[in-house]
Amino acid sequence: MKICVLAGDGIGPEIVAEALRVLDVLRRDGLPLETEMGLLGGCAVDAAGDPFPDATRDLARAADAILLGSVGGPKWDGLARELRPERGLLRIRKDLELFANLRPAVVYPELAGASALKPEVVAGLDILIVRELTGDIYFGQPRGIEVRDGERVGYNTMIYSESEVRRIARVAFAAAMKRNRRLCSVDKMNVLEATQLWRDVVIETAAEFPQVELSHMLVDNAAMQLVRNPRQFDVIVTGNMFGDILSDEASMLTGSIGMLPSASLDAANKGLYEPIHGSAPDIAGRGVANPLATILSAAMMLRYSFGAAEAAERVEKAVKQVLAQGYRTGDIDAPGMTRVGTRAMGDAVIAAM
Ligand code: NAD
């Protein structure tokens, strides 16, 4: 279980340090985890003149999984596009062919008040959005802006091949098998042929997973259902553009950006695991960032890349316990709770483990 650790910029090193301490506990208890540190993002630009240096690429390729903090910050905002920290993130995703993005949205009962929705609508929410990450209208050709008949027109191409749909569908069915075995595929087949093919291939793939209950929903309805009754879902699978929008909508159901992990997987379940939030330059270096999204990203790594479900559960249960005990970093604080910093939150998780 070889992990390439890329702490990145801003709060990245602080939150990753806590995740590594959690992994240390598991290593001491016998899990064969090995970690090696590399540079990605602004820190890599500073050290090597490249946001995704060759050394990092080699390290990431050789690893079984990558744990990432976050990249970026105002220090590098003025650089040429190729040197921007975010460019490093896009390049590593492409280099490793990470086509499946898994974004859980979990509302811990103790944090239900942080959601913009009524607590009774979101309390206990636990859904997973599986978004295709390397195809669709974001990459389709032809694309452009040109003059036709004397006026400018802009155009893009929504395109999916059946192999692209089948591989993301398989990831989603497999994820559903590890959860409550219900999968909802989201498309717009009433108007878009590309998504008619999507639906057809998802239905074909379902034959490989007879234990999973498959349903379909049009994307406009899915957007509505996510705020009306989000708990009806277990796993949602959808294309790149719809997934981009729905996964952000789903993350806001939880109201706490510092709590949400994510995974991006390749065809062999090698993955890059990272919190969904950014490098939070406004609080970097102050020891107040919430490390739980990163700790939960490490738990996802254990589950999806290493098949270590028990270890993953141990970490997730510990996170639930510290919330139940009332420990809160600033971003999720509420009256009557115990305010802690990054390190003390890590300590609390380790104690709960
Ligand atoms: P952000 O997610 O970094 O911060 C948004 C707000 O949430 C800030 O007020 C921040 O303090 C708070 N926040 C975020 N994570 C937190 C945590 N763990 N604990 C407590 N509070 C937290 O988004 P932004 O401010 O738009 O972007 C800052 C930088 O991060 C930019 O350079 C951006 O490009 C980069 N970014 C990187 C990633 C990534 O690495 N995947 C994702 C998004 C943004």
PDB file of C-alpha atoms in Angstrom, residues 6 32 64 95 103 109 121 149 168 182 186 217 230 243 296 316:
ATOM      1  CA  LEU A   6       1.324  15.635  -2.019  1.00  0.00           C
ATOM      2  CA  PRO A  32       1.326  -2.243   5.345  1.00  0.00           C
ATOM      3  CA  ASP A  64      -0.863   2.683  -5.494  1.00  0.00           C
ATOM      4  CA  ASP A  95      -1.386  11.644 -16.568  1.00  0.00           C
ATOM      5  CA  ARG A 103     -17.891  12.687  -4.207  1.00  0.00           C
ATOM      6  CA  PRO A 109     -26.604  14.538  12.487  1.00  0.00           C
ATOM      7  CA  VAL A 121     -34.548  17.240   5.132  1.00  0.00           C
ATOM      8  CA  ASP A 149     -23.444  34.434 -41.629  1.00  0.00           C
ATOM      9  CA  ILE A 168     -17.782   4.783 -15.432  1.00  0.00           C
ATOM     10  CA  ARG A 182     -29.085   1.466  -5.307  1.00  0.00           C
ATOM     11  CA  VAL A 186     -28.798  10.817 -14.474  1.00  0.00           C
ATOM     12  CA  MET A 217     -33.627  10.343 -13.754  1.00  0.00           C
ATOM     13  CA  PRO A 230     -31.965  14.153  -1.128  1.00  0.00           C
ATOM     14  CA  GLY A 243     -21.847  15.767 -12.507  1.00  0.00           C
ATOM     15  CA  LEU A 296     -11.992  11.198   5.380  1.00  0.00           C
ATOM     16  CA  GLU A 316     -15.010   7.186   9.672  1.00  0.00           C
TER      17      GLU A 316
END
